[in-house]
mmCIF file of C-alpha atoms and ligand atoms in Angstrom:
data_model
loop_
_atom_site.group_PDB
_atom_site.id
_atom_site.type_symbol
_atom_site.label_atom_id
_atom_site.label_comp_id
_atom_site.label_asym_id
_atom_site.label_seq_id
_atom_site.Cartn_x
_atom_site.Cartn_y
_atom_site.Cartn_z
ATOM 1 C CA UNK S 1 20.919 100.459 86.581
ATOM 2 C CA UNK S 2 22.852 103.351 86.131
ATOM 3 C CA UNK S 3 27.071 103.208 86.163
ATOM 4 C CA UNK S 4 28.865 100.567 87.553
ATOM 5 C CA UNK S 5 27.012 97.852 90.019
ATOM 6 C CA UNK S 6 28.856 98.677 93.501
ATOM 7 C CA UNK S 7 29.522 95.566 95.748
ATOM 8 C CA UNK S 8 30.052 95.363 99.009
ATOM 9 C CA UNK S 9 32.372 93.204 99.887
ATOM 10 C CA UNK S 10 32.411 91.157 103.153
ATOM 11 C CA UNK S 11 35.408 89.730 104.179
ATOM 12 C CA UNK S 12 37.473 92.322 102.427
ATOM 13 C CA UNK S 13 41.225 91.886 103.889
ATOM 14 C CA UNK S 14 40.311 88.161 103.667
ATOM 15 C CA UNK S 15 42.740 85.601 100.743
ATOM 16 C CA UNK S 16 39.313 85.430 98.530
ATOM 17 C CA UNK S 17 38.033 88.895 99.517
ATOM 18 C CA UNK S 18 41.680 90.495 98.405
ATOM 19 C CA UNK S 19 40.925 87.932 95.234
ATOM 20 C CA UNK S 20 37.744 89.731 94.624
ATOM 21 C CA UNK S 21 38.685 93.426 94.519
ATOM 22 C CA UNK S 22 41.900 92.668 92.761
ATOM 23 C CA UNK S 23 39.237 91.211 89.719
ATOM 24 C CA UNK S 24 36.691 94.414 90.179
ATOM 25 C CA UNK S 25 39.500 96.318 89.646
ATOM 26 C CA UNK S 26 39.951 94.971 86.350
ATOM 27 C CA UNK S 27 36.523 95.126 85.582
ATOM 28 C CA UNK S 28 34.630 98.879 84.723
ATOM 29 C CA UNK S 29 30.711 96.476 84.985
ATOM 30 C CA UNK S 30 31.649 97.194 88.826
ATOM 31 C CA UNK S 31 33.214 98.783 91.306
ATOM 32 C CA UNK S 32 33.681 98.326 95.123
ATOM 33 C CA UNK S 33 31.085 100.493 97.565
ATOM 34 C CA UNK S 34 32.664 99.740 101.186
ATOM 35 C CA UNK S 35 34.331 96.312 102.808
ATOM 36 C CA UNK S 36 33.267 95.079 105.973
ATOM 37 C CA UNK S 37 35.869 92.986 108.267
ATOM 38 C CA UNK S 38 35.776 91.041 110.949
ATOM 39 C CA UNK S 39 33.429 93.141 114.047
ATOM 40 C CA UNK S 40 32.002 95.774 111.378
ATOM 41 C CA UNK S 41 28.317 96.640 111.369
ATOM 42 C CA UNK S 42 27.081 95.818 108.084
ATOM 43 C CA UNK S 43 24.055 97.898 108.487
ATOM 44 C CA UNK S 44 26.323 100.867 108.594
ATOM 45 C CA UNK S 45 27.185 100.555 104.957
ATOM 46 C CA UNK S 46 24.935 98.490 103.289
ATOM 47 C CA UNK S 47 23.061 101.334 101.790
ATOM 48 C CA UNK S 48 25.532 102.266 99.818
ATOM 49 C CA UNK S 49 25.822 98.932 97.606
ATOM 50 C CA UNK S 50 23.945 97.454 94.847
ATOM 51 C CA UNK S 51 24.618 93.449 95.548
ATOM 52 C CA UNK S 52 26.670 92.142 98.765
ATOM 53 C CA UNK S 53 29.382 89.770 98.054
ATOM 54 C CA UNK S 54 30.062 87.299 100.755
ATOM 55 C CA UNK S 55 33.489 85.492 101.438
ATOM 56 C CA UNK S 56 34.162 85.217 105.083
ATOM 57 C CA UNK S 57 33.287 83.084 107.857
ATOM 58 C CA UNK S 58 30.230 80.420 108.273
ATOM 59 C CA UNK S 59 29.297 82.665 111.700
ATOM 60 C CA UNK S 60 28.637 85.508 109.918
ATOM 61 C CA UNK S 61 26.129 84.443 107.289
ATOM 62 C CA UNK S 62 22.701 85.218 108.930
ATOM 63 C CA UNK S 63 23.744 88.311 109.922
ATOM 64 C CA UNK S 64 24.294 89.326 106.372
ATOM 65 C CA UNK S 65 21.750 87.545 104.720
ATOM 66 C CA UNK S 66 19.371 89.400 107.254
ATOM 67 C CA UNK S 67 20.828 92.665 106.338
ATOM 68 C CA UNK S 68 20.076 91.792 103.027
ATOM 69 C CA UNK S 69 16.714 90.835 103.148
ATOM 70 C CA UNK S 70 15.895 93.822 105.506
ATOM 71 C CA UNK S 71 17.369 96.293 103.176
ATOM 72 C CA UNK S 72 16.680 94.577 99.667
ATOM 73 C CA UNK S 73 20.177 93.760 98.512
ATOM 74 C CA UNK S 74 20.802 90.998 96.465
ATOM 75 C CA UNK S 75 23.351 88.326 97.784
ATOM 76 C CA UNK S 76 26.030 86.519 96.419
ATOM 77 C CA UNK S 77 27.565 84.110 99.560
ATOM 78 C CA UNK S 78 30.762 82.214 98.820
ATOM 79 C CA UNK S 79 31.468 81.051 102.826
ATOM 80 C CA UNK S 80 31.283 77.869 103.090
ATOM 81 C CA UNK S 81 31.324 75.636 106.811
ATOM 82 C CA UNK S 82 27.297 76.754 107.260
ATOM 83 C CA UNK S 83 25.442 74.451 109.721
ATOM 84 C CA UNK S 84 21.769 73.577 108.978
ATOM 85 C CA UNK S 85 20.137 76.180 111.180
ATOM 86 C CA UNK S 86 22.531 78.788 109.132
ATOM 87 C CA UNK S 87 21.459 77.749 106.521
ATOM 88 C CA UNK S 88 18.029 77.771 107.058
ATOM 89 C CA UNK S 89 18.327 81.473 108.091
ATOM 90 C CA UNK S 90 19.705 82.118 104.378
ATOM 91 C CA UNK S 91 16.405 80.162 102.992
ATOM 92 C CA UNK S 92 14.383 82.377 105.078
ATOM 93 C CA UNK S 93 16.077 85.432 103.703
ATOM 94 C CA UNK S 94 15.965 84.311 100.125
ATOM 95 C CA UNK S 95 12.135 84.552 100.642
ATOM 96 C CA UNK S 96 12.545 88.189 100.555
ATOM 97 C CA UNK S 97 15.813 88.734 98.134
ATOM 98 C CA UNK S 98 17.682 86.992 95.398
ATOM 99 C CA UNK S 99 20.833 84.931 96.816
ATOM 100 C CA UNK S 100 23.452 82.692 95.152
ATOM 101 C CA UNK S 101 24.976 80.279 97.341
ATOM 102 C CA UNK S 102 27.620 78.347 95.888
ATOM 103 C CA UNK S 103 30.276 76.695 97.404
ATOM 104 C CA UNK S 104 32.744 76.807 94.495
ATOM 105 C CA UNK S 105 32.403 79.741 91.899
ATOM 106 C CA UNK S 106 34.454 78.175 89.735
ATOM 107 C CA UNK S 107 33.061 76.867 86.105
ATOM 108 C CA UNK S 108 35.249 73.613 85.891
ATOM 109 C CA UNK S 109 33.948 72.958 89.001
ATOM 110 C CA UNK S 110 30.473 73.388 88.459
ATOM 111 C CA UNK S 111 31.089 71.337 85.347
ATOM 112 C CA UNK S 112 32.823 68.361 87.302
ATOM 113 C CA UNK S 113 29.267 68.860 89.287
ATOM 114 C CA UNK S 114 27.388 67.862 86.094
ATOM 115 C CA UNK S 115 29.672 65.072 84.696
ATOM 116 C CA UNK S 116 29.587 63.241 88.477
ATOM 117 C CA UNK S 117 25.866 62.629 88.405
ATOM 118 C CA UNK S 118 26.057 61.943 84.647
ATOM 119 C CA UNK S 119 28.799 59.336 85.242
ATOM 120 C CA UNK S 120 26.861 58.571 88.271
ATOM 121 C CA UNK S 121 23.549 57.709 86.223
ATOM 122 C CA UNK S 122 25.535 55.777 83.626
ATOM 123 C CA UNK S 123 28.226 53.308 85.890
ATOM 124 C CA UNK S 124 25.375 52.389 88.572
ATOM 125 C CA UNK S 125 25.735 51.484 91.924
ATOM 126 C CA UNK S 126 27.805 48.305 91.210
ATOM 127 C CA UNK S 127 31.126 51.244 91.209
ATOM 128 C CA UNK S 128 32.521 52.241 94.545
ATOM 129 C CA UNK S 129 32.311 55.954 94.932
ATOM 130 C CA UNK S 130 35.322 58.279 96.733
ATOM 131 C CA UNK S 131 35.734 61.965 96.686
ATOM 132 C CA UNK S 132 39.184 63.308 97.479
ATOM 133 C CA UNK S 133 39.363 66.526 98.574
ATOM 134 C CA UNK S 134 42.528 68.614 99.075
ATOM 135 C CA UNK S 135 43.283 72.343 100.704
ATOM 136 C CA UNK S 136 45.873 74.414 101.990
ATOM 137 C CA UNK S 137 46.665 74.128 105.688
ATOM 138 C CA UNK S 138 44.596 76.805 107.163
ATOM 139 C CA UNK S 139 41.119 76.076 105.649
ATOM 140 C CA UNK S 140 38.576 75.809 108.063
ATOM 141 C CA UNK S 141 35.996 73.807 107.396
ATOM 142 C CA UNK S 142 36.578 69.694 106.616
ATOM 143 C CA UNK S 143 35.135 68.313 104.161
ATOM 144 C CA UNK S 144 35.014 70.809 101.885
ATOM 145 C CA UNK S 145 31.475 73.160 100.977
ATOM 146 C CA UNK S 146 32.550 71.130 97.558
ATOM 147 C CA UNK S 147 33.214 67.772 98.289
ATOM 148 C CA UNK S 148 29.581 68.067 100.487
ATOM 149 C CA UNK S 149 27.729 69.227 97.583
ATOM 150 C CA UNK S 150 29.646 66.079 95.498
ATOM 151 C CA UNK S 151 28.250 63.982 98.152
ATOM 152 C CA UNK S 152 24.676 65.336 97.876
ATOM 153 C CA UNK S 153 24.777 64.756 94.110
ATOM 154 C CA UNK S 154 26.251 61.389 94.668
ATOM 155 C CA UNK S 155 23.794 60.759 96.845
ATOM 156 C CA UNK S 156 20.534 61.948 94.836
ATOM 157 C CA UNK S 157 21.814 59.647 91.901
ATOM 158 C CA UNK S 158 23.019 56.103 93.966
ATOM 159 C CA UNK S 159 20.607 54.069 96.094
ATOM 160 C CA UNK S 160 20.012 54.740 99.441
ATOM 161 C CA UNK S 161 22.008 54.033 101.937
ATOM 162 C CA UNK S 162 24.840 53.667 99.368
ATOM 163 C CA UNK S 163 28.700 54.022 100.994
ATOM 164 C CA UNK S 164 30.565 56.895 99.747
ATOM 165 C CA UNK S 165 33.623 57.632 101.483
ATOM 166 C CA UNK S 166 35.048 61.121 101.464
ATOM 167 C CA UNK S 167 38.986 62.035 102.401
ATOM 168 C CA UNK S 168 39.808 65.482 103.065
ATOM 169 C CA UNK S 169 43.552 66.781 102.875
ATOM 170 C CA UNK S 170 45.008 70.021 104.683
ATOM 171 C CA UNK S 171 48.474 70.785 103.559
ATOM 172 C CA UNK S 172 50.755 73.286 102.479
ATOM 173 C CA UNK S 173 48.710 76.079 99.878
ATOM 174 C CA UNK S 174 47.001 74.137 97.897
ATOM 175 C CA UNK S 175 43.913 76.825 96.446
ATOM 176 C CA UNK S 176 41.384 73.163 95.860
ATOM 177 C CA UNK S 177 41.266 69.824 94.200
ATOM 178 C CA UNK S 178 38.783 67.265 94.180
ATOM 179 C CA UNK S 179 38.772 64.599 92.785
ATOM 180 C CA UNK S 180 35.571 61.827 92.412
ATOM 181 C CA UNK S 181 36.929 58.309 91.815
ATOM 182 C CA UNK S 182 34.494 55.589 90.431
ATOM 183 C CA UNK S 183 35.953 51.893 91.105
ATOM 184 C CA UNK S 184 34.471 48.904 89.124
ATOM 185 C CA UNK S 185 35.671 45.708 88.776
ATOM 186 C CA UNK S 186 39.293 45.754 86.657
ATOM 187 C CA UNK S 187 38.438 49.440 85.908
ATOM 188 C CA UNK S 188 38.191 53.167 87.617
ATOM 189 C CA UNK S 189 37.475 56.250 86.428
ATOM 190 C CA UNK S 190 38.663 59.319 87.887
ATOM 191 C CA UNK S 191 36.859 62.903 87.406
ATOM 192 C CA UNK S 192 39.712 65.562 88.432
ATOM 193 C CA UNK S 193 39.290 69.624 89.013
ATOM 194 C CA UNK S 194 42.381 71.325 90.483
ATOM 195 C CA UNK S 195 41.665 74.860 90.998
ATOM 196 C CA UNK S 196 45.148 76.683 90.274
ATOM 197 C CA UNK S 197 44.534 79.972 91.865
ATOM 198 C CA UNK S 198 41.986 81.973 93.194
ATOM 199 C CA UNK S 199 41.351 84.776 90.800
ATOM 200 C CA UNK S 200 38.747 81.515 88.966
ATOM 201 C CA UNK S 201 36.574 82.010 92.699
ATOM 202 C CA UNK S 202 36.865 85.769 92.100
ATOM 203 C CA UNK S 203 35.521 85.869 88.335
ATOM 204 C CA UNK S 204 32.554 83.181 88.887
ATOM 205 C CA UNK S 205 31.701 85.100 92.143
ATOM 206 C CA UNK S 206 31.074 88.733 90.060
ATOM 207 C CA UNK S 207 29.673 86.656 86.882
ATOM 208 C CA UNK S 208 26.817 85.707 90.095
ATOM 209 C CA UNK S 209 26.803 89.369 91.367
ATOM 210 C CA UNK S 210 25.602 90.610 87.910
ATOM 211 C CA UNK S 211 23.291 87.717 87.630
ATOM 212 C CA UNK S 212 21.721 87.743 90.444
ATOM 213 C CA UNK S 213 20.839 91.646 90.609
ATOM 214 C CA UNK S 214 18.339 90.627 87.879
ATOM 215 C CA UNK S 215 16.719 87.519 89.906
ATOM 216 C CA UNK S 216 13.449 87.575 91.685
ATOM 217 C CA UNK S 217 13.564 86.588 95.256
ATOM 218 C CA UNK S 218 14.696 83.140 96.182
ATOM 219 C CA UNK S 219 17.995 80.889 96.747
ATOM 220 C CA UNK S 220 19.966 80.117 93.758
ATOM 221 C CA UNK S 221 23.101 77.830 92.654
ATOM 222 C CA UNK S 222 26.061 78.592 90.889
ATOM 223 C CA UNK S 223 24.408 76.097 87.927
ATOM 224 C CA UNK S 224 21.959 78.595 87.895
ATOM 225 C CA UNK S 225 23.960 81.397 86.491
ATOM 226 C CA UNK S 226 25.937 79.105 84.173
ATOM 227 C CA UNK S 227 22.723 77.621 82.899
ATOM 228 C CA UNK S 228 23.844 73.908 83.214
HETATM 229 P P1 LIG W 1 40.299 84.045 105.052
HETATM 230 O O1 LIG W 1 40.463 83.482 106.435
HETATM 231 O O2 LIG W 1 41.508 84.409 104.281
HETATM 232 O O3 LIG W 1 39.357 85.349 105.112
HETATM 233 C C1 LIG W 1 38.187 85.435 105.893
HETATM 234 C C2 LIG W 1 37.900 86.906 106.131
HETATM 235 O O4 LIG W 1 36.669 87.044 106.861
HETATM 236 C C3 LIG W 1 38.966 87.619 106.965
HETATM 237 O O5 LIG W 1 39.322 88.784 106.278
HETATM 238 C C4 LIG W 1 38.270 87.961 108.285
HETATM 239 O O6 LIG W 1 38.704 89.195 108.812
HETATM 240 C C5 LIG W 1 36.833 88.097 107.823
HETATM 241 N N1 LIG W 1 35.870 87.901 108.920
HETATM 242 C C6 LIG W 1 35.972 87.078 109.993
HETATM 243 N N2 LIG W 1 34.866 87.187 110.754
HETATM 244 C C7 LIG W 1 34.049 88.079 110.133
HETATM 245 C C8 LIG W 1 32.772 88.596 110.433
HETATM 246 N N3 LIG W 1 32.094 88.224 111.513
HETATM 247 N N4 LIG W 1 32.222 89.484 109.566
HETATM 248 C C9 LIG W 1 32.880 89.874 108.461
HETATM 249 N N5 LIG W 1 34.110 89.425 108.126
HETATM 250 C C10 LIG W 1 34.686 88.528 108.957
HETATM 251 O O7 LIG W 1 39.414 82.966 104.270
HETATM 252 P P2 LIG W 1 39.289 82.768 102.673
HETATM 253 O O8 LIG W 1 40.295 81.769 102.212
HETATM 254 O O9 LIG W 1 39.206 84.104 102.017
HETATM 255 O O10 LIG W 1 37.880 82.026 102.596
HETATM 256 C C11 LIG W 1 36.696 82.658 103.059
HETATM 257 C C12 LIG W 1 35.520 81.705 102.865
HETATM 258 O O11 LIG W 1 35.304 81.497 101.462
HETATM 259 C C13 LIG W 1 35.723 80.320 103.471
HETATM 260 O O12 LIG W 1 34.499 79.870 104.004
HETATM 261 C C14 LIG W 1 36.119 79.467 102.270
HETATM 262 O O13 LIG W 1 35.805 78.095 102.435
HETATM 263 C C15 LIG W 1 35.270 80.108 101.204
HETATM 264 N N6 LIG W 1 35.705 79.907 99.815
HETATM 265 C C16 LIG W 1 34.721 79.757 98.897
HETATM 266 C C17 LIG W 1 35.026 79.651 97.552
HETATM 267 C C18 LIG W 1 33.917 79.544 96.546
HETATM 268 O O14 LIG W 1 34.175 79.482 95.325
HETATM 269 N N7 LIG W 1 32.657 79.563 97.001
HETATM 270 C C19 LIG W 1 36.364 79.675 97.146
HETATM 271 C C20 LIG W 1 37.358 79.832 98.101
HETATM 272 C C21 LIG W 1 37.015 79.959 99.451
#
């Protein structure tokens, strides 16, 4: 490829979207083709883009990921709030196009990821599981696209059927914590990841961008570009 990769960026005048061009602009690998907000045909600009970047509203996702299989544009989707039959609709398009779906973009986060099953593995099912998640007041979607993917990982570990109880927190501007807390008896360990701002979601979103332009068809994790 030729010059700077040019992303498209959905969700543009959006807190993460304004995240994400403020971090292309400090970046000469890329450079912004078009932004699409709220009511704008994608098709009308997609042609114009080497990768689609993603950060808007659950609703929107098939749309794009359609666009994006239809017109062969790699996909990097950092809405969270899908249901399942969203969801499935950005399986189905990953048959046709590289996509990295990723609820968090952050590394720590993807690292907490890692260290939950691990810890997970090692304490057994005699510890009591919680996740804690916490947000600022307007976030839509409860629990977190990062506490759910905790609770999958919990879940794939832990025996079926196993409680885990998950606590979700809307206040003030909090960018994202979460916190897993193992309870044993006369001990508890606590795994912590406080995200501090969102310029971490921009960076890990572009590091997936230029990843994923190289990727053969087919629905991808965050882990996947770190390599964990
Ligand atoms: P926001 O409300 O600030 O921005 C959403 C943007 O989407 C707005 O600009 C709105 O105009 C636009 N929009 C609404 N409907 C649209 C449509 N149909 N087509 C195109 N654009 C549309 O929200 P935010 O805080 O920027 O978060 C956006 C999403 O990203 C949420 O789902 C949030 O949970 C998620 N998020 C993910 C990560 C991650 O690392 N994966 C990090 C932070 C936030």
């Amino acid at each position: 490829m030729n010059g700077p990769l040019r992303v498209l960026l959905v969700g543009a005048n959006g807190r993460m979207g304004q995240a994400v061009a403020a971090a292309i602009g400090q970046d000469s690998g890329l450079t912004i083709a078009g932004g699409i907000h709220r009511d704008d045909a994608i098709a009308a600009v997609i042609d114009q883009c080497d990768v689609v970047i993603d950060f808007s509203v659950a609703d929107a996702s098939t749309e794009i990921a359609q666009a994006c299989a239809e017109y062969r544009k790699p996909l990097v989707i950092g809405t969270t709030g899908q249901s399942a039959a969203q969801k499935e609709s950005l399986a189905t398009a990953s048959g046709r196009v590289p996509i990295v779906f990723a609820a968090n973009f952050s590394a720590g986060v993807n690292v907490l990821f890692a260290l939950t099953r691990r810890a997970a593995e090692w304490l057994g099912d005699g510890f009591d599981v919680n996740v804690i998640e916490m947000h600022h007041r307007t976030k839509k979607d409860a629990p977190s696209g990062t506490a759910k993917r905790l609770l999958e990982i919990l879940r794939e570990v832990r025996a079926e059927g196993s409680d885990i109880a998950v606590q979700s927190i809307r206040a003030g501007d909090m960018v994202g914590e979460h916190t897993v807390i193992f309870s044993g008896r006369g001990e508890r360990l606590e795994l912590t990841h406080r995200a501090e701002s969102r310029q971490t979601f921009a960076v890990g979103a572009l590091r997936a961008a230029c990843w994923v332009v190289r990727q053969s068809p087919g629905l991808y994790k965050m882990e996947d570009v770190l390599g964990l």
